[in-house]
Amino acid sequence: SKSGTYKPASTGPLEEHMTYFGSLPQVDEPEIFGMHENANITFNRAESSHLMATILVLQPRETSGGAGKSSDEIVIDVVDDVEARMPELLDEDDKGPTTFVIQPNGLLTSLDTVLQQEMIKFNRLMKAMTISLVGLRRAIGGLAIMSSDLDDMYAGLMNNSLP
């Protein structure tokens, strides 16, 4: 290695090897794997994120009889807020006067074509969000089965993270 900390073992007495092994750092540096020191920063950041996610998942879901809201009430409040802020579906009829105008060659402009495709994707996303939020509300109320996807969404909304 560049620092001289890591080197191949040589032939010699056992005491020499034991001394060498005893001199190695307790925590392996990225240098031993041929990586840059910035790999340590990336590793530590990922470990911290994983630790925080684990702590959030382990949080109790129920309150202990205080005046605070239950987990279900908190998630329902978040669902209400998301539903209130969701925009309406996009409609081609609400376009501007120069949008989706057919050109003399009989085609739409490339920008109009892309806009149509993005409108379809956006509307599909809004419908999926609406179905998921309604399903979660029904599952919390006991009117539907809480699927694993809905449970992940519940945990995500409860922990203020991406479901």
C-alpha angles and dihedrals in degrees: 000000000000094000093048092235094113120048136150116274116255129211113267145102121329092244090061091053092046090051091050093048090047090054094056116104117262091231118050113238120217087250091077089062094044093253132135119257089250087072086074091058092051092047093049092047091051091047091050092050091049091048093050092047090051092049091050092049091051093053111116114255097209129066121227102242098286126133091267125109121267121242091256092054091049092051092046089052090052091047090051091050093049092047091049092052097045112111123231120265114275116251126198089218090067092062127127122258093261097042121101093006112158112237124228089264089062096251137103119247115265090249091055090049092052091045090054091050092049091048090054091049092047093050091048090052093049091050092049091049091050092049091048094048092047090047092050092049090050092047092050089050091051094246095114139027116269103237121201089256091053090046090052089049091048091051092046093051091044092051095041092241135118110289 
